[in-house]
Coordinates of C-alpha atoms and ligand atoms in Angstrom, one line a residue:
M1 CA 152.7 38.8 -44.7
I2 CA 150.2 40.2 -42.4
I3 CA 146.6 39.2 -42.3
K4 CA 143.8 40.9 -40.3
P5 CA 140.2 39.2 -39.9
I6 CA 137.4 40.2 -42.5
K7 CA 133.5 40.5 -42.2
R8 CA 133.1 38.5 -45.3
I9 CA 134.2 37.5 -49.1
S10 CA 132.4 38.3 -51.9
G11 CA 133.2 38.4 -55.8
A12 CA 134.3 36.1 -58.5
I13 CA 138.1 35.2 -59.3
T14 CA 140.3 33.3 -61.5
V15 CA 143.6 31.6 -59.7
P16 CA 146.5 31.0 -61.7
A17 CA 147.2 28.0 -64.1
D18 CA 147.5 24.4 -63.2
K19 CA 151.2 23.9 -61.9
S20 CA 150.9 20.0 -62.4
I21 CA 149.8 20.3 -66.2
S22 CA 151.9 23.5 -66.8
H23 CA 155.1 21.5 -66.1
R24 CA 153.9 18.6 -68.3
A25 CA 153.2 20.7 -71.0
V26 CA 156.3 21.7 -71.4
M27 CA 158.3 18.5 -70.9
F28 CA 155.9 17.1 -73.0
G29 CA 156.2 19.6 -75.7
S30 CA 160.1 19.6 -75.8
I31 CA 160.2 16.0 -76.4
A32 CA 157.0 16.2 -78.8
D33 CA 157.8 16.7 -82.4
G34 CA 156.7 20.1 -84.2
T35 CA 155.6 23.2 -82.3
T36 CA 153.1 22.9 -79.2
R37 CA 151.0 25.8 -78.2
V38 CA 149.8 26.2 -74.3
N39 CA 147.2 28.8 -73.6
N40 CA 147.1 29.9 -69.7
F41 CA 150.4 28.4 -68.8
L42 CA 151.6 29.1 -65.0
A43 CA 154.3 31.3 -65.3
A44 CA 155.4 31.1 -61.6
D45 CA 159.0 30.0 -60.0
D46 CA 158.5 26.3 -60.0
C47 CA 157.4 25.9 -63.8
K48 CA 160.1 28.8 -64.8
R49 CA 162.4 26.1 -63.6
T50 CA 161.3 23.3 -65.9
I51 CA 161.3 25.7 -68.8
E52 CA 164.7 27.0 -68.1
A53 CA 165.9 23.2 -68.0
F54 CA 164.7 22.3 -71.2
R55 CA 166.4 25.6 -72.8
E56 CA 169.4 24.5 -71.4
M57 CA 169.0 21.3 -73.2
G58 CA 168.5 23.4 -76.7
I59 CA 164.9 23.7 -76.8
D60 CA 163.3 27.1 -78.0
I61 CA 160.5 28.0 -75.7
K62 CA 158.7 31.6 -76.0
V63 CA 156.5 33.0 -73.1
K64 CA 154.0 35.6 -74.1
S65 CA 152.3 37.4 -71.3
Q66 CA 149.2 39.1 -72.4
K67 CA 146.8 40.6 -69.4
A68 CA 143.2 39.5 -70.8
K69 CA 144.5 36.0 -71.8
G70 CA 147.3 35.5 -69.3
N71 CA 150.3 33.6 -70.7
S72 CA 151.1 31.4 -73.3
L73 CA 153.9 29.5 -74.6
E74 CA 155.1 28.0 -78.1
I75 CA 157.5 25.0 -77.4
H76 CA 159.8 24.2 -80.9
G77 CA 160.0 20.1 -79.5
K78 CA 162.9 18.4 -81.1
G79 CA 161.5 14.6 -80.6
L80 CA 162.4 11.9 -78.1
H81 CA 166.1 12.3 -78.4
G82 CA 166.7 16.1 -79.8
L83 CA 168.1 17.3 -76.2
K84 CA 171.6 18.2 -76.0
E85 CA 173.7 17.4 -72.9
P86 CA 173.3 20.3 -70.9
Q87 CA 176.3 22.6 -70.0
G88 CA 176.3 22.6 -66.3
P89 CA 174.0 21.3 -63.6
I90 CA 170.4 22.2 -64.0
D91 CA 168.9 23.9 -60.8
C92 CA 165.2 22.7 -60.0
G93 CA 164.7 25.2 -57.4
N94 CA 161.9 24.3 -55.1
S95 CA 160.4 22.3 -57.7
G96 CA 159.7 18.2 -57.3
T97 CA 157.9 18.0 -60.2
T98 CA 160.7 19.6 -62.0
M99 CA 162.8 17.2 -60.5
R100 CA 161.4 14.1 -60.4
L101 CA 159.8 14.1 -64.1
L102 CA 162.6 15.4 -65.5
S103 CA 164.8 12.4 -64.4
G104 CA 162.6 9.9 -66.2
I105 CA 163.2 11.9 -69.6
L106 CA 167.1 12.4 -69.0
A107 CA 167.5 8.5 -68.2
G108 CA 166.4 7.7 -71.6
Q109 CA 169.0 10.5 -73.1
N110 CA 172.4 9.4 -74.4
F111 CA 174.3 12.0 -71.6
Y112 CA 175.3 13.1 -68.4
S113 CA 173.1 15.4 -66.6
M114 CA 173.0 17.1 -62.7
L115 CA 170.0 17.9 -61.3
T116 CA 170.1 20.5 -58.2
G117 CA 167.8 22.3 -55.9
D118 CA 167.5 24.6 -53.2
E119 CA 167.5 23.9 -49.5
S120 CA 164.1 22.1 -49.3
L121 CA 164.2 19.9 -52.5
S122 CA 167.5 19.1 -51.3
V123 CA 166.2 17.2 -48.3
R124 CA 163.5 15.6 -50.4
P125 CA 163.6 11.6 -51.1
M126 CA 164.6 11.1 -54.4
S127 CA 165.3 7.0 -53.9
R128 CA 161.6 6.5 -54.8
I129 CA 162.4 7.6 -58.6
A130 CA 165.7 6.6 -58.5
L131 CA 164.8 3.0 -57.5
P132 CA 162.6 2.2 -60.5
L133 CA 165.2 4.1 -63.0
R134 CA 168.4 1.9 -61.7
L135 CA 166.0 -1.3 -62.3
M136 CA 165.4 0.4 -66.0
G137 CA 169.5 -0.1 -66.4
A138 CA 170.0 4.0 -65.7
D139 CA 173.1 5.1 -63.6
V140 CA 171.2 7.4 -61.2
R141 CA 173.5 8.6 -58.5
G142 CA 172.1 10.3 -55.1
D143 CA 169.1 9.1 -53.2
Y144 CA 168.7 12.9 -52.5
P145 CA 169.5 15.7 -54.6
P146 CA 172.0 16.5 -56.3
L147 CA 170.8 13.5 -58.5
K148 CA 173.3 12.6 -61.3
I149 CA 172.2 10.9 -64.0
R150 CA 173.9 9.0 -66.9
G151 CA 171.1 7.8 -69.6
G152 CA 170.9 5.7 -72.6
R153 CA 169.0 2.5 -73.7
L154 CA 166.5 1.4 -70.9
K155 CA 164.8 -1.5 -70.2
P156 CA 161.2 -2.0 -69.3
V157 CA 160.2 -2.6 -65.7
D158 CA 157.1 -3.9 -64.2
Y159 CA 157.0 -1.6 -61.3
K160 CA 155.0 -1.7 -58.3
S161 CA 155.5 1.9 -56.5
P162 CA 154.9 1.6 -52.7
V163 CA 153.6 5.1 -53.1
A164 CA 150.5 6.6 -54.3
S165 CA 152.5 9.4 -56.2
A166 CA 151.9 11.1 -59.8
Q167 CA 155.5 12.1 -59.9
V168 CA 157.1 8.3 -59.1
K169 CA 154.3 7.3 -61.5
S170 CA 155.2 10.1 -64.1
C171 CA 158.9 9.8 -64.2
V172 CA 159.0 5.6 -64.7
L173 CA 156.2 6.4 -67.5
L174 CA 158.2 8.9 -69.1
A175 CA 161.6 6.6 -68.9
G176 CA 159.3 4.1 -70.8
L177 CA 159.1 5.9 -73.4
F178 CA 163.1 5.4 -74.0
A179 CA 162.9 1.6 -73.0
D180 CA 162.7 -1.3 -75.7
G181 CA 159.1 -2.9 -74.8
I182 CA 156.3 -2.6 -72.2
T183 CA 156.8 -0.5 -69.0
S184 CA 154.0 -0.6 -66.4
V185 CA 153.5 1.2 -63.3
T186 CA 151.3 -0.4 -60.5
E187 CA 150.2 2.3 -57.3
P188 CA 148.7 1.4 -54.0
L189 CA 146.0 4.3 -54.5
P190 CA 145.2 6.5 -57.6
S191 CA 147.5 9.4 -57.8
R192 CA 146.7 12.4 -60.6
D193 CA 146.4 11.4 -64.1
H194 CA 147.5 14.2 -65.9
T195 CA 150.4 12.8 -67.5
E196 CA 148.2 10.0 -68.7
R197 CA 145.5 12.3 -70.5
M198 CA 148.6 14.4 -71.6
L199 CA 150.6 12.0 -73.5
E200 CA 147.3 9.9 -74.6
L201 CA 146.6 14.2 -76.1
F202 CA 150.1 14.0 -77.9
G203 CA 149.3 10.8 -79.3
V204 CA 151.0 8.5 -77.1
K205 CA 148.9 4.9 -76.5
L206 CA 148.8 3.7 -73.0
K207 CA 146.8 0.9 -71.4
R208 CA 145.0 2.1 -68.0
S209 CA 143.7 -1.0 -66.1
G210 CA 142.5 -0.1 -62.4
L211 CA 145.5 1.4 -60.5
K212 CA 148.1 0.1 -63.1
V213 CA 149.1 2.0 -66.5
S214 CA 151.5 0.4 -69.0
I215 CA 153.2 2.4 -71.9
K216 CA 154.9 1.2 -74.9
G217 CA 158.5 2.3 -75.4
R218 CA 159.7 4.5 -78.3
Q219 CA 156.2 5.9 -79.4
K220 CA 156.8 9.5 -80.8
L221 CA 155.1 12.4 -79.3
K222 CA 152.9 15.0 -82.0
A223 CA 152.9 18.8 -81.2
R224 CA 149.8 19.9 -79.8
L225 CA 147.7 22.9 -78.6
L226 CA 146.5 22.7 -75.0
D227 CA 144.5 25.0 -72.7
V228 CA 145.2 24.9 -68.7
P229 CA 142.4 25.1 -66.3
A230 CA 142.7 27.1 -63.4
D231 CA 144.8 24.8 -60.4
I232 CA 142.5 23.6 -58.0
S233 CA 145.0 23.4 -55.5
S234 CA 145.4 27.3 -55.5
A235 CA 141.8 27.7 -55.6
A236 CA 141.2 25.3 -52.5
F237 CA 142.7 28.1 -50.4
F238 CA 139.6 30.3 -51.6
M239 CA 136.8 27.5 -51.2
V240 CA 137.7 27.2 -47.8
A241 CA 138.1 30.8 -46.9
A242 CA 134.5 31.4 -48.5
S243 CA 133.2 28.5 -46.4
I244 CA 134.7 29.5 -43.4
V245 CA 134.4 33.4 -43.1
K246 CA 130.6 34.3 -42.3
N247 CA 128.4 35.7 -45.6
S248 CA 130.5 35.0 -47.9
K249 CA 129.5 34.2 -51.6
L250 CA 132.6 33.6 -54.2
T251 CA 132.7 32.2 -57.7
I252 CA 136.0 30.7 -58.6
K253 CA 136.2 30.2 -62.4
S254 CA 137.5 27.7 -64.9
V255 CA 139.1 25.6 -62.5
G256 CA 140.5 21.6 -62.9
I257 CA 138.3 19.3 -61.5
N258 CA 140.2 16.0 -62.6
P259 CA 138.6 13.3 -60.5
T260 CA 142.1 12.5 -59.4
R261 CA 142.5 15.9 -58.1
S262 CA 138.8 16.8 -57.0
G263 CA 139.2 15.3 -53.5
I264 CA 138.8 18.5 -51.9
L265 CA 135.2 18.7 -53.1
D266 CA 134.2 15.7 -52.1
I267 CA 135.4 16.4 -48.5
L268 CA 134.5 19.8 -48.1
K269 CA 131.2 18.6 -49.1
K270 CA 131.3 15.7 -46.6
M271 CA 131.5 18.4 -44.4
N272 CA 128.7 20.4 -45.1
A273 CA 130.5 23.2 -47.6
R274 CA 128.0 24.8 -49.6
I275 CA 129.6 24.6 -53.3
K276 CA 128.0 24.6 -56.7
I277 CA 129.9 23.4 -59.9
K278 CA 128.7 25.3 -63.0
N279 CA 129.7 25.6 -67.0
K280 CA 131.5 22.0 -66.9
T281 CA 133.7 21.7 -70.2
S282 CA 136.2 19.3 -70.9
T283 CA 140.0 20.5 -72.6
P284 CA 140.7 17.0 -71.9
E285 CA 140.8 18.2 -68.5
P286 CA 137.8 18.8 -66.9
M287 CA 136.9 22.1 -65.6
A288 CA 134.1 24.2 -64.0
D289 CA 132.9 27.2 -62.1
L290 CA 132.8 26.6 -58.3
I291 CA 130.5 28.8 -56.3
V292 CA 130.9 28.7 -52.9
E293 CA 129.0 29.6 -50.0
T294 CA 129.2 30.0 -46.0
A295 CA 128.2 27.4 -44.3
N296 CA 128.3 25.8 -41.1
L297 CA 131.3 22.9 -41.2
K298 CA 131.2 19.6 -39.8
S299 CA 133.9 17.2 -39.0
T300 CA 134.6 14.1 -41.1
T301 CA 137.2 11.4 -41.9
I302 CA 139.6 11.7 -44.7
K303 CA 141.5 8.5 -45.7
G304 CA 142.7 6.2 -48.1
S305 CA 142.0 7.7 -51.5
F306 CA 140.8 10.9 -50.1
I307 CA 144.5 11.5 -49.1
S308 CA 145.9 11.0 -52.6
R309 CA 142.9 13.1 -54.4
A310 CA 143.4 16.0 -51.7
I311 CA 147.4 15.3 -51.1
D312 CA 148.2 19.2 -52.0
E313 CA 144.9 20.7 -50.2
L314 CA 145.3 18.8 -47.0
P315 CA 147.2 22.0 -45.2
V316 CA 144.0 24.0 -46.1
I317 CA 141.6 21.3 -45.1
M318 CA 143.1 21.4 -41.8
V319 CA 142.4 24.9 -41.3
A320 CA 138.8 23.9 -42.3
A321 CA 138.6 21.6 -39.7
T322 CA 139.2 23.9 -37.1
Q323 CA 136.2 25.6 -37.8
A324 CA 134.1 22.5 -38.2
K325 CA 131.8 21.0 -35.1
G326 CA 133.2 17.7 -34.0
T327 CA 136.7 15.9 -34.5
T328 CA 137.9 15.6 -37.9
K329 CA 140.5 12.7 -38.5
I330 CA 143.1 12.4 -41.2
I331 CA 144.3 9.3 -41.1
G332 CA 147.5 7.9 -42.9
A333 CA 148.8 11.2 -44.2
G334 CA 152.6 10.2 -43.9
E335 CA 153.1 11.7 -47.4
L336 CA 152.6 15.0 -46.2
R337 CA 155.7 14.8 -44.4
V338 CA 157.8 14.5 -47.6
K339 CA 156.4 17.9 -49.3
E340 CA 158.0 21.2 -49.4
T341 CA 158.2 20.7 -45.8
D342 CA 156.9 18.1 -43.1
R343 CA 153.1 19.4 -43.6
I344 CA 152.0 17.7 -40.4
K345 CA 154.3 19.5 -38.4
S346 CA 154.2 22.8 -39.6
M347 CA 150.1 23.0 -40.1
S348 CA 149.7 21.4 -36.4
E349 CA 152.0 23.3 -34.7
G350 CA 150.8 26.8 -36.4
L351 CA 147.3 26.1 -35.9
N352 CA 147.6 25.2 -32.4
K353 CA 149.7 28.5 -31.9
M354 CA 146.5 30.1 -33.0
G355 CA 144.3 28.2 -30.5
A356 CA 143.7 25.0 -32.5
N357 CA 143.4 21.8 -31.1
I358 CA 145.0 19.4 -33.3
K359 CA 146.6 16.3 -32.0
V360 CA 149.2 14.5 -34.1
V361 CA 149.6 10.8 -33.6
G362 CA 152.0 8.8 -35.8
D363 CA 150.8 10.3 -39.5
N364 CA 147.6 10.7 -38.1
I365 CA 145.9 14.1 -37.6
Y366 CA 142.9 15.1 -35.1
I367 CA 141.5 18.1 -35.2
K368 CA 138.7 19.3 -32.6
G369 CA 136.6 22.1 -33.3
P370 CA 135.0 24.5 -33.7
S371 CA 138.2 26.6 -32.2
K372 CA 138.3 30.3 -31.7
L373 CA 141.4 31.0 -33.8
N374 CA 143.9 34.2 -32.2
G375 CA 146.4 36.1 -34.6
A376 CA 149.9 34.7 -33.8
C377 CA 153.2 35.1 -35.7
L378 CA 153.7 32.0 -38.0
N379 CA 156.6 30.8 -40.2
S380 CA 156.2 29.0 -43.5
R381 CA 159.2 27.3 -43.2
G382 CA 159.7 28.5 -46.8
D383 CA 156.5 26.2 -48.1
H384 CA 153.8 28.4 -50.2
R385 CA 151.2 25.7 -49.4
T386 CA 151.5 26.2 -45.5
A387 CA 152.2 30.1 -46.2
M388 CA 148.7 30.4 -47.9
S389 CA 146.5 28.0 -45.5
F390 CA 148.0 30.2 -42.7
A391 CA 147.0 33.1 -44.2
I392 CA 143.4 31.6 -44.7
A393 CA 143.2 31.0 -40.7
G394 CA 144.2 34.4 -40.0
L395 CA 140.6 35.8 -42.0
V396 CA 138.8 34.2 -39.1
A397 CA 141.5 34.8 -36.2
N398 CA 140.8 37.5 -33.5
G399 CA 143.7 40.0 -34.3
Q400 CA 146.5 40.5 -36.7
A401 CA 148.5 37.2 -38.0
T402 CA 151.6 37.6 -39.3
I403 CA 153.4 35.0 -41.3
E404 CA 156.8 35.0 -41.9
N405 CA 158.7 33.5 -45.1
T406 CA 156.2 33.9 -47.6
E407 CA 158.3 34.5 -50.6
C408 CA 157.8 30.8 -51.4
I409 CA 154.2 31.9 -52.7
L410 CA 155.7 33.0 -55.9
T411 CA 156.5 29.4 -57.1
S412 CA 152.5 28.4 -57.2
F413 CA 150.8 31.7 -56.6
P414 CA 152.4 35.3 -57.1
D415 CA 149.1 37.0 -57.0
F416 CA 147.8 35.5 -53.8
K417 CA 148.2 38.5 -51.9
K418 CA 146.1 40.6 -54.4
T419 CA 143.6 37.8 -55.0
L420 CA 142.8 37.5 -51.4
S421 CA 142.6 41.7 -51.1
K422 CA 140.6 41.8 -53.8
I423 CA 137.4 39.8 -52.6
S424 CA 137.9 40.6 -48.4
K425 CA 135.3 43.0 -47.4
L426 CA 136.5 44.3 -44.2
Ligands
LIG501 C1 152.7 16.9 -58.5 C2 152.3 15.6 -57.6 C3 152.1 15.5 -56.1 C4 151.9 16.7 -55.6 C5 152.8 17.9 -56.3 C6 152.7 18.1 -57.7 C7 152.7 16.5 -59.7 O1 153.3 14.7 -55.4 O2 152.0 16.8 -54.1 O3 152.6 19.3 -55.8 O4 152.8 17.3 -60.4 O5 153.0 15.1 -59.9 P1 153.3 13.2 -55.4 O6 153.6 12.7 -56.6 O7 154.6 13.5 -54.6 O8 152.0 12.7 -54.5

């Protein structure tokens, strides 16, 4: 992908539907009783893997694409025990969410399954979910993909997760649906709560108390009608773009602003960004229009729950920090090292190649700005968010940036380049 510097950004856009919520809609709809309908589903590669996985287990899922309305789904759920044994390995592609959440459901099934992934997913740690599932009595082989799961009757667990990870929390809660008794998960910091919200929408009772969530096993899910908001993680690229490109004003419509995901709004505001939040609604996921204008950004410190509430947005926040006055500190961002690529490494190396001043000490990142960036040849290492973050950096660089390996953008934002072109004024 070639990115040329632009003069300003202006207009209004809608970014794709939320990836996390789309995955969950397919999974929960498949194990619910009855027909679940989903409006505004993200029909990108990652979520298509989740659909295929459930189709392979006998669930009838219809995808309808309508230009004006986006994609909608009709899922004919078969209840907690309606899945059938898959004929072969389930290929999760690049999708960690598919593999980790699905494992929780498979642990409760009376059959054998094997989950595989692409090159990037195959080196991502699965011990974080295998461990609690083994404690619950499932036979889970493999601490990295492929994962082999022989499920069955599970026993409940009171699990203290060492990492703030919605994928781990969700996996354990889903397995808890198949256990006799009450399963709990406690996290060190709050992670996104889409699983909790959606399970409640499907009629499942949960107990939430601070960082602990508990679920009673054997509760049935009732089919529902769902609306998926636009993905704040995809909106993030454009929030940063409109903040750093001079003379810009951009509206991003109907963005999910769930407080466990909206760290980027708070971080950018601390950095002096000009963001207005308008037309708030709740579906039960809160959403709103975001109006972003160019600002003189200043540095900030990002740590603790700001890390977990903005985990997928940190790469593009690093881009914003290169244009902010002072030293932005991102402290304790180790989880970035186990994403689609080691994002601390890929982002700091790429941005430094463009002329940024970034130092990495262990899992802490120090970004001194503002820096004049230069166009360079950058490699995404197959990571969609790294690729799109480099594209945003390219908008304020001198000269042309070439980003290699951008196929991966299809996993979350197939129309990224088109959306960017629409609002870029040369
Ligand atoms: C996700 C949770 C996050 C996030 C990922 C999607 C989810 O991962 O990085 O892109 O849908 O639950 P962790 O739970 O590992 O932090």
